[in-house]
Amino acid sequence: MNIIDELKWRGAINQTSDEKGLKKLTEEKSIGLYCGVDPTGDSMHIGHLIPFVMLKRFQMAGHRAHILIGGGTGSIGDPSGKKAERVLQSMERVHHNEQRLTEQMKHLFGKDNITIVNNYDWLSKIDLLSFLRNYGKLFNMNTMLNKEVVASRLEVGISFTEFTYQILQSIDFYHLYKHNDVQLQVGGGDQWGNITAGIDMIHKIEGNDAKVFALTIPLMLKADGTKFGKTEGGAVWLDPEKTTPYEFYQFWLNQDDRDVVKYLKYFTFLKRNEIEELAEKLKTQPEKREAQRRLAEEVTTFVHGKEAVIQAERISKALFSGEVKDLSTLEIEQGFKDMPTVEVTAAPVNIIELLVNTEIEKSKRQAREDVTNGAIYINGERIRDLKFEIDPTKAFDGKFVIIRRGKKRYFLAKVTY
């Protein structure tokens, strides 16, 4: 199946500047394509991941993928999707973010058929007069003002700095076309105006025969109409320090039945027949949630590796069964990150005192009743002895005590020294 046909089947194409021409070119040769990300933060979230999954598909189909880290454009700020002017970051912060994003990209894409570039390398070398003479002259003000990304900001105002962003992005496309043999730019739907501005500029410089194309992805919405990629806790990050691999896995595992097949098509590299089999099982045995489990496995493996999936599944199983004693300290930190947290000292303490002092139980009478009835578990072990003494330093490297009351009510006690 041609890469363009596959992307259409997966529902991954929103707009293309010339679909027939692009399809023909991909059948004739290995093309160069790129997608960019500005270093406005030190990690991507799964919303950023969407166009890069498409880039990965082209890479796997034998095409030459280029990732552009926007060290230059990131120091300016893209007005797209913003209701007000960005606060400029220090160049020190921009360069720090560049390094972190580059590390993430290397992890996701490996070394084959991939080139990582930074537009700071060429944009920083253009002086003002050259910018105005060589590029500014090619852009019509009326056309720029009509671009959705600019028009949406005119009411509240837009600075000349952010207004020129589309020229800088066009220069990127032209630079990669000339120096890296890149013919296609991939981006989100909100980037359509910027990408087509680059195509127009290349045609003005190189002639209308220059084979350059635009391809954007659809806006990803959940079945309930809300924006994909957000949780109650905020964005789902690719950085494991911001969103643990367990939380990442759980995000995908908890997707709605109405969305899961769409996400399997878009975010996994499973073959068509595998996805269709999972879709059929979703219809006949939805309670097994096999499609969700496969989605969580595939995307977590792509972003964090197979070991992260094994860890996430161990944590999930332990929390469900109550067998937490075999989890590692790292797994406890991941799985209990959002659990109610209390503090205990490192000194041995009677179980009744522990429950009352941490306010897990409201009174000693209630604590004694729950212990006697077998409702209290310490580090996975049911405790019925009212005189039981807990040594907080004996498990999980002396960092945690896991307290469970009833079937599912967990508390993470952090040990202080």
Coordinates of C-alpha atoms in Angstrom, one line a residue:
M1 CA 0.0 0.0 0.0
N2 CA 1.3 3.4 -0.9
I3 CA 2.2 5.6 2.1
I4 CA -0.5 8.2 1.2
D5 CA -3.2 5.5 0.8
E6 CA -2.2 4.1 4.2
L7 CA -2.4 7.5 5.9
K8 CA -5.8 8.0 4.4
W9 CA -7.0 4.7 5.7
R10 CA -5.7 5.6 9.1
G11 CA -7.6 8.9 9.0
A12 CA -4.3 10.8 9.4
I13 CA -4.6 13.4 6.6
N14 CA -6.4 16.6 7.0
Q15 CA -5.2 18.7 4.1
T16 CA -2.7 18.2 1.3
S17 CA -1.6 20.9 -1.2
D18 CA -1.5 18.3 -4.1
E19 CA -2.4 14.8 -3.1
K20 CA -2.0 13.3 -6.6
G21 CA 1.4 14.9 -7.1
L22 CA 2.6 13.9 -3.7
K23 CA 1.5 10.3 -4.1
K24 CA 3.2 10.1 -7.5
L25 CA 6.4 11.4 -6.1
T26 CA 6.4 9.0 -3.2
E27 CA 6.0 6.1 -5.7
E28 CA 8.9 7.4 -7.9
K29 CA 11.5 7.9 -5.2
S30 CA 12.4 8.2 -1.6
I31 CA 11.4 11.8 -0.6
G32 CA 12.7 14.1 2.0
L33 CA 10.1 15.5 4.5
Y34 CA 10.2 17.3 7.8
C35 CA 8.2 18.3 10.8
G36 CA 9.3 21.0 13.3
V37 CA 8.8 21.6 17.0
D38 CA 9.8 24.8 18.8
P39 CA 11.6 24.5 22.2
T40 CA 9.0 26.3 24.2
G41 CA 9.3 23.6 26.8
D42 CA 11.8 20.8 27.8
S43 CA 9.5 18.0 26.8
M44 CA 6.8 17.2 24.2
H45 CA 3.4 16.0 25.2
I46 CA 1.2 13.6 23.3
G47 CA -0.4 16.4 21.4
H48 CA 3.0 17.2 19.9
L49 CA 3.4 13.5 19.1
I50 CA 0.7 13.4 16.5
P51 CA 2.5 14.8 13.5
F52 CA 5.7 13.0 14.5
V53 CA 3.9 9.6 14.3
M54 CA 3.2 10.5 10.7
L55 CA 6.8 11.3 10.2
K56 CA 7.8 8.0 11.7
R57 CA 5.5 6.2 9.2
F58 CA 7.3 7.9 6.3
Q59 CA 10.6 6.9 7.8
M60 CA 9.5 3.3 8.1
A61 CA 8.4 3.3 4.5
G62 CA 11.9 4.2 3.4
H63 CA 11.6 8.0 3.1
R64 CA 14.1 10.5 4.6
A65 CA 12.7 12.0 7.7
H66 CA 14.0 15.3 9.0
I67 CA 13.2 16.7 12.5
L68 CA 13.5 20.5 12.9
I69 CA 14.2 21.8 16.4
G70 CA 13.2 25.4 16.2
G71 CA 16.0 27.1 18.2
G72 CA 15.5 30.2 16.0
T73 CA 11.8 30.3 15.7
G74 CA 11.4 29.2 19.3
S75 CA 13.2 32.4 20.4
I76 CA 10.5 34.4 18.6
G77 CA 7.2 32.5 19.3
D78 CA 4.6 31.1 17.0
P79 CA 1.3 33.0 17.2
S80 CA -0.6 29.9 16.2
G81 CA -3.3 29.0 18.8
K82 CA -2.4 31.8 21.1
K83 CA -4.8 34.5 22.1
A84 CA -2.1 36.8 23.4
E85 CA 1.6 37.6 22.8
R86 CA 4.0 35.0 24.1
V87 CA 6.5 36.0 26.8
L88 CA 9.9 35.5 25.3
Q89 CA 12.2 32.9 26.9
S90 CA 15.8 33.6 27.6
M91 CA 18.2 32.2 25.1
E92 CA 19.7 30.0 27.8
R93 CA 16.3 28.4 28.4
V94 CA 15.7 28.0 24.7
H95 CA 19.1 26.2 24.3
H96 CA 18.3 24.0 27.3
N97 CA 15.0 23.0 25.8
E98 CA 16.6 22.3 22.4
Q99 CA 18.9 19.7 24.0
R100 CA 16.1 18.0 25.9
L101 CA 13.9 17.8 22.8
T102 CA 16.8 16.5 20.7
E103 CA 17.3 13.7 23.2
Q104 CA 13.6 12.7 23.0
M105 CA 13.7 12.7 19.2
K106 CA 16.8 10.5 19.1
H107 CA 15.0 8.0 21.4
L108 CA 11.8 8.0 19.3
F109 CA 13.4 7.8 15.8
G110 CA 16.7 6.0 16.2
K111 CA 19.4 6.6 13.6
D112 CA 18.1 5.2 10.3
N113 CA 16.7 7.6 7.7
I114 CA 16.5 10.4 10.2
T115 CA 18.3 13.8 10.3
I116 CA 17.9 16.3 13.2
V117 CA 18.5 19.9 12.4
N118 CA 18.2 23.2 14.3
N119 CA 17.0 26.3 12.4
Y120 CA 19.0 28.5 14.8
D121 CA 22.0 27.4 12.7
W122 CA 20.8 29.3 9.6
L123 CA 18.3 31.9 10.9
S124 CA 20.8 33.4 13.3
K125 CA 23.1 34.2 10.4
I126 CA 20.6 36.3 8.4
D127 CA 21.1 40.0 9.0
L128 CA 18.2 42.4 9.0
L129 CA 18.8 43.9 5.5
S130 CA 19.2 40.5 3.9
F131 CA 16.0 39.3 5.6
L132 CA 14.1 42.3 4.2
R133 CA 15.6 42.2 0.7
N134 CA 15.8 38.5 0.1
Y135 CA 12.7 37.3 1.8
G136 CA 10.4 40.1 3.1
K137 CA 10.1 41.3 -0.5
L138 CA 8.4 38.0 -1.5
F139 CA 5.5 38.3 1.0
N140 CA 2.4 40.3 0.3
M141 CA 1.0 42.0 3.4
N142 CA -2.6 41.4 2.4
T143 CA -2.0 37.7 2.0
M144 CA -0.2 37.5 5.3
L145 CA -3.0 39.3 7.1
N146 CA -5.6 36.9 5.7
K147 CA -3.8 33.8 7.0
E148 CA -5.9 32.3 9.8
V149 CA -3.0 32.3 12.2
V150 CA -2.7 36.1 11.9
A151 CA -6.3 37.0 11.3
S152 CA -7.3 35.4 14.6
R153 CA -5.0 37.7 16.5
L154 CA -5.7 41.0 14.8
E155 CA -8.5 41.9 17.2
V156 CA -6.3 41.7 20.3
G157 CA -3.1 42.7 18.5
I158 CA 0.0 40.9 17.3
S159 CA 3.6 42.2 17.4
F160 CA 5.8 42.5 14.3
T161 CA 7.9 39.8 15.9
E162 CA 5.2 37.2 15.9
F163 CA 3.8 38.5 12.6
T164 CA 7.1 37.6 10.9
Y165 CA 7.0 34.0 12.2
Q166 CA 5.5 32.7 8.9
I167 CA 8.4 34.2 7.0
L168 CA 10.9 32.4 9.2
Q169 CA 9.1 29.1 8.8
S170 CA 9.1 29.6 5.1
I171 CA 12.8 30.2 5.1
D172 CA 13.1 26.9 7.0
F173 CA 11.3 25.0 4.2
Y174 CA 13.4 26.7 1.6
H175 CA 16.6 25.9 3.4
L176 CA 15.8 22.3 3.8
Y177 CA 14.6 22.1 0.1
K178 CA 17.9 23.5 -1.1
H179 CA 20.3 21.8 1.3
N180 CA 18.6 18.6 2.4
D181 CA 16.5 17.7 -0.7
V182 CA 13.2 18.0 1.3
Q183 CA 10.0 18.2 -0.7
L184 CA 7.3 17.9 2.0
Q185 CA 6.5 19.6 5.3
V186 CA 4.2 17.9 7.8
G187 CA 2.4 19.8 10.5
G188 CA -0.8 20.3 12.5
G189 CA -3.9 21.8 11.0
D190 CA -3.1 25.2 12.5
Q191 CA 0.2 25.2 10.5
W192 CA -1.5 25.1 7.1
G193 CA -1.1 28.8 6.5
N194 CA 2.6 28.8 7.5
I195 CA 3.4 25.7 5.4
T196 CA 1.7 27.0 2.2
A197 CA 3.4 30.3 2.7
G198 CA 6.7 28.3 2.4
I199 CA 5.5 26.6 -0.7
D200 CA 4.6 30.0 -2.3
M201 CA 8.0 31.4 -1.4
I202 CA 9.9 28.4 -2.9
H203 CA 7.9 28.7 -6.1
K204 CA 8.7 32.4 -6.3
I205 CA 12.4 31.7 -5.9
E206 CA 12.8 28.4 -7.8
G207 CA 9.9 28.5 -10.2
N208 CA 6.5 26.8 -10.2
D209 CA 8.0 23.5 -11.3
A210 CA 9.7 23.1 -7.8
K211 CA 8.1 19.9 -6.3
V212 CA 7.2 20.9 -2.8
F213 CA 4.1 19.8 -0.8
A214 CA 2.2 20.4 2.4
L215 CA 0.4 17.8 4.5
T216 CA -1.4 18.5 7.7
I217 CA -3.0 16.2 10.3
P218 CA -6.6 16.4 11.5
L219 CA -7.5 17.9 14.8
M220 CA -7.7 15.0 17.3
L221 CA -11.0 15.1 19.2
K222 CA -12.4 12.5 21.6
A223 CA -15.8 11.0 21.0
D224 CA -17.3 13.4 23.6
G225 CA -16.1 16.4 21.5
T226 CA -13.3 17.4 23.9
K227 CA -9.7 17.9 22.9
F228 CA -7.5 14.8 22.9
G229 CA -4.4 14.5 25.1
K230 CA -5.5 16.2 28.3
T231 CA -6.3 14.7 31.7
E232 CA -7.5 16.1 35.0
G233 CA -3.8 16.4 35.9
G234 CA -3.0 18.3 32.8
A235 CA -0.9 17.3 29.7
V236 CA 0.4 13.8 29.2
W237 CA 4.1 14.3 28.7
L238 CA 6.7 12.1 27.0
D239 CA 9.2 12.9 29.7
P240 CA 9.0 10.1 32.3
E241 CA 9.9 12.6 35.0
K242 CA 6.7 14.6 34.2
T243 CA 4.4 11.7 33.3
T244 CA 5.6 8.3 34.6
P245 CA 5.5 5.4 32.2
Y246 CA 2.8 3.8 34.4
E247 CA 0.6 7.0 34.1
F248 CA 1.3 7.1 30.4
Y249 CA 0.3 3.4 30.0
Q250 CA -2.9 4.0 32.1
F251 CA -3.8 7.0 29.9
W252 CA -4.1 4.8 26.8
L253 CA -5.6 1.8 28.7
N254 CA -8.5 4.0 29.9
Q255 CA -9.6 5.2 26.4
D256 CA -13.2 5.1 25.5
D257 CA -14.5 2.2 23.4
R258 CA -15.7 4.8 20.8
D259 CA -12.1 6.2 20.4
V260 CA -9.8 3.2 20.7
V261 CA -9.9 1.9 17.1
K262 CA -9.3 5.4 15.8
Y263 CA -6.2 5.7 18.1
L264 CA -5.0 2.2 17.1
K265 CA -5.0 3.4 13.5
Y266 CA -3.3 6.6 14.3
F267 CA -0.8 6.0 17.1
T268 CA 0.3 2.4 16.5
F269 CA 2.2 0.7 13.7
L270 CA 0.0 -2.4 13.7
K271 CA -1.0 -3.8 10.3
R272 CA -4.5 -3.3 9.0
N273 CA -5.6 -6.9 9.6
E274 CA -4.4 -6.7 13.3
I275 CA -6.4 -3.5 13.9
E276 CA -9.5 -5.0 12.2
E277 CA -9.2 -8.1 14.4
L278 CA -9.0 -5.9 17.5
A279 CA -12.0 -3.9 16.3
E280 CA -14.0 -7.1 15.9
K281 CA -13.1 -8.2 19.4
L282 CA -14.2 -4.8 20.7
K283 CA -17.6 -5.4 19.3
T284 CA -18.0 -9.0 20.5
Q285 CA -16.1 -8.9 23.8
P286 CA -15.8 -5.2 24.9
E287 CA -15.5 -6.2 28.6
K288 CA -12.1 -7.7 27.9
R289 CA -10.7 -4.3 26.7
E290 CA -8.2 -6.1 24.5
A291 CA -8.0 -3.2 22.1
Q292 CA -7.2 -0.7 24.9
R293 CA -4.6 -3.0 26.3
R294 CA -2.9 -3.4 22.9
L295 CA -3.1 0.4 22.3
A296 CA -1.4 1.0 25.7
E297 CA 1.3 -1.6 25.0
E298 CA 2.1 -0.3 21.6
V299 CA 2.3 3.4 22.3
T300 CA 4.1 2.9 25.6
T301 CA 6.7 0.7 23.9
F302 CA 7.2 3.3 21.2
V303 CA 7.7 6.2 23.7
H304 CA 9.3 4.4 26.7
G305 CA 10.4 1.0 25.6
K306 CA 9.3 -2.6 26.3
E307 CA 10.6 -2.6 29.8
A308 CA 8.3 0.3 30.7
V309 CA 5.3 -1.8 29.5
I310 CA 6.4 -4.7 31.7
Q311 CA 6.7 -2.4 34.7
A312 CA 3.3 -0.8 34.1
E313 CA 1.6 -4.1 33.8
R314 CA 3.3 -5.3 37.0
I315 CA 2.1 -2.2 38.9
S316 CA -1.5 -2.6 37.5
K317 CA -1.6 -6.2 38.5
A318 CA -0.2 -5.6 42.0
L319 CA -2.7 -2.7 42.7
F320 CA -5.6 -4.9 41.5
S321 CA -4.6 -7.9 43.5
G322 CA -3.1 -6.1 46.5
E323 CA 0.2 -8.0 46.1
V324 CA 2.4 -4.8 46.3
K325 CA 5.2 -6.4 48.3
D326 CA 7.0 -7.6 45.2
L327 CA 7.1 -4.2 43.6
S328 CA 10.4 -2.2 43.4
T329 CA 10.8 1.2 45.0
L330 CA 10.8 2.8 41.5
E331 CA 7.5 1.0 40.7
I332 CA 6.0 2.2 44.0
E333 CA 7.0 5.8 43.1
Q334 CA 5.2 5.4 39.7
G335 CA 2.1 3.5 40.8
F336 CA 1.4 5.5 43.9
K337 CA 2.2 8.9 42.6
D338 CA -1.4 10.1 42.8
M339 CA -2.4 8.1 45.9
P340 CA -3.2 9.9 49.2
T341 CA 0.1 10.6 50.8
V342 CA 1.0 10.8 54.5
E343 CA 4.3 11.0 56.4
V344 CA 5.8 8.6 59.0
T345 CA 9.0 8.8 60.9
A346 CA 11.6 6.0 60.6
A347 CA 11.1 4.8 64.2
P348 CA 9.1 1.6 64.8
V349 CA 5.4 2.3 65.6
N350 CA 2.4 0.3 66.7
I351 CA -0.2 -0.2 63.9
I352 CA -3.0 1.6 65.8
E353 CA -0.8 4.6 66.5
L354 CA 0.3 4.7 62.9
L355 CA -3.3 4.7 61.6
V356 CA -4.4 7.4 64.0
N357 CA -1.3 9.6 63.7
T358 CA -1.6 9.6 59.9
E359 CA -5.4 10.3 60.1
I360 CA -6.0 7.2 58.0
E361 CA -8.4 6.3 60.8
K362 CA -10.4 8.9 62.7
S363 CA -10.1 7.2 66.1
K364 CA -8.3 4.4 67.9
R365 CA -11.7 2.6 68.3
Q366 CA -12.2 2.6 64.5
A367 CA -8.6 1.6 63.9
R368 CA -8.8 -1.4 66.3
E369 CA -12.1 -2.5 64.7
D370 CA -10.6 -2.4 61.2
V371 CA -7.5 -4.2 62.2
T372 CA -9.5 -6.9 64.0
N373 CA -11.8 -7.3 61.0
G374 CA -8.8 -7.8 58.6
A375 CA -9.4 -4.6 56.7
I376 CA -5.8 -3.2 57.1
Y377 CA -2.8 -4.3 55.0
I378 CA 0.7 -3.1 55.5
N379 CA 3.0 -3.5 52.4
G380 CA 0.6 -6.1 51.0
E381 CA 0.3 -8.2 54.2
R382 CA -3.0 -8.4 56.1
I383 CA -2.5 -7.4 59.7
R384 CA -5.0 -8.6 62.5
D385 CA -2.7 -8.2 65.5
L386 CA -3.5 -5.1 67.5
K387 CA 0.0 -5.1 68.9
F388 CA 1.8 -5.3 65.6
E389 CA 4.8 -3.0 65.3
I390 CA 5.8 -1.6 62.0
D391 CA 9.4 -0.8 61.1
P392 CA 9.2 1.7 58.3
T393 CA 12.8 1.1 57.2
K394 CA 12.3 -2.6 56.4
A395 CA 10.7 -2.3 52.9
F396 CA 11.1 -0.3 49.7
D397 CA 14.6 0.8 50.5
G398 CA 13.3 2.5 53.7
K399 CA 11.4 5.1 51.7
F400 CA 7.8 4.0 51.8
V401 CA 5.1 2.1 53.8
I402 CA 2.1 1.1 51.7
I403 CA -1.1 1.1 53.8
R404 CA -4.3 -0.4 52.4
R405 CA -7.7 -0.1 54.1
G406 CA -10.4 -2.3 52.6
K407 CA -10.3 -3.6 49.1
K408 CA -9.0 -0.6 47.1
R409 CA -8.2 2.3 49.4
Y410 CA -4.4 2.8 49.3
F411 CA -2.2 5.3 51.2
L412 CA 1.5 6.0 50.5
A413 CA 3.4 6.8 53.7
K414 CA 6.7 8.5 53.0
V415 CA 9.3 7.8 55.6
T416 CA 11.1 10.8 57.1
Y417 CA 14.5 10.7 58.8

